[in-house]
Amino acid sequence: EIVMTQSPATLSVSPGERATLSCRASQSVSSNLAWYQQKPGQAPRLLIYGASTRATGIPARFSGSGSGTEFTLTISSLQSEDFAVYYCQQYNNWLLTFGGGTKVEIK
Amino acid sequence: QLQLQESGSGLVKPSQTLSLTCAVSGGSISSGGYSWSWIRQPPGKGLEWIGYIYHSGSTYYNPSLKSRVTISVDRSKNQFSLKLSSVTAADTAVYYCAVAPPGGYFDYWGQGTLVTVSS
């Protein structure tokens, strides 16, 4: 099983500031990495796939980078609607695994 | 645009079988290359992939649950189902169905349904 580790667990950011979230895989997943946003009471929403490709309708302030074992999700200027929990997920292996999540909260 | 909707019992007794169905609209469950998954999320915790079924009928299950899980598809009703046997309180969670295009990331999700295991 590929273990996905996200850091930090909680990130306190002011609106308009930049947020940088990290995701590390226990072994290489190439670029087979997705990011999701989840708000309370809602299903996760796909933001990024292929490590860096934005899903349909996702604003350009969201960007993903990395390959192999180290990945980053950057939100360039946080809007009020961006405060949520973010998960990474690898799909390089048939046994799909998620990271534990990073909560982005208002500072 | 695909839409997925979970349904099933919201309360299951310990040792019994949890049964959920995911109705698919806006597309065919027989579409080639797609996988149809179940994912769960215990209250206040992260996401756990349970398993998926391909359009071909092939299934893949998380080894941590494999002995208790069955995912099946009903093409005539355009839906797929989850059965989880011998449930305990640890199986209490919001259960989501989701679809992945060739690749394995989930681009469409159901709204989720809370299943509580309690006597």
mmCIF file of C-alpha atoms in Angstrom, chain A residues 6-13 21 38 40 82-87 100-106:
data_model
loop_
_atom_site.group_PDB
_atom_site.id
_atom_site.type_symbol
_atom_site.label_atom_id
_atom_site.label_comp_id
_atom_site.label_asym_id
_atom_site.label_seq_id
_atom_site.Cartn_x
_atom_site.Cartn_y
_atom_site.Cartn_z
ATOM 1 C CA GLN A 6 -0.035 15.485 4.010
ATOM 2 C CA SER A 7 1.412 18.444 5.840
ATOM 3 C CA PRO A 8 0.639 20.503 7.715
ATOM 4 C CA ALA A 9 -2.493 19.076 9.282
ATOM 5 C CA THR A 10 -3.850 22.597 9.724
ATOM 6 C CA LEU A 11 -2.830 25.753 7.891
ATOM 7 C CA SER A 12 -3.951 29.167 9.150
ATOM 8 C CA VAL A 13 -3.980 31.751 6.383
ATOM 9 C CA LEU A 21 0.003 22.391 0.941
ATOM 10 C CA GLN A 38 -14.004 19.176 0.765
ATOM 11 C CA PRO A 40 -18.391 20.563 5.627
ATOM 12 C CA ASP A 82 -11.346 28.270 -0.292
ATOM 13 C CA PHE A 83 -11.344 27.583 3.434
ATOM 14 C CA ALA A 84 -11.877 23.840 3.505
ATOM 15 C CA VAL A 85 -10.079 20.522 3.879
ATOM 16 C CA TYR A 86 -7.825 19.380 1.052
ATOM 17 C CA TYR A 87 -6.917 15.773 0.269
ATOM 18 C CA GLY A 100 -5.027 12.423 5.803
ATOM 19 C CA GLY A 101 -5.974 15.929 4.709
ATOM 20 C CA THR A 102 -4.930 19.524 5.371
ATOM 21 C CA LYS A 103 -7.457 21.886 6.871
ATOM 22 C CA VAL A 104 -7.076 25.452 5.614
ATOM 23 C CA GLU A 105 -8.585 27.793 8.162
ATOM 24 C CA ILE A 106 -8.966 31.533 8.469
#
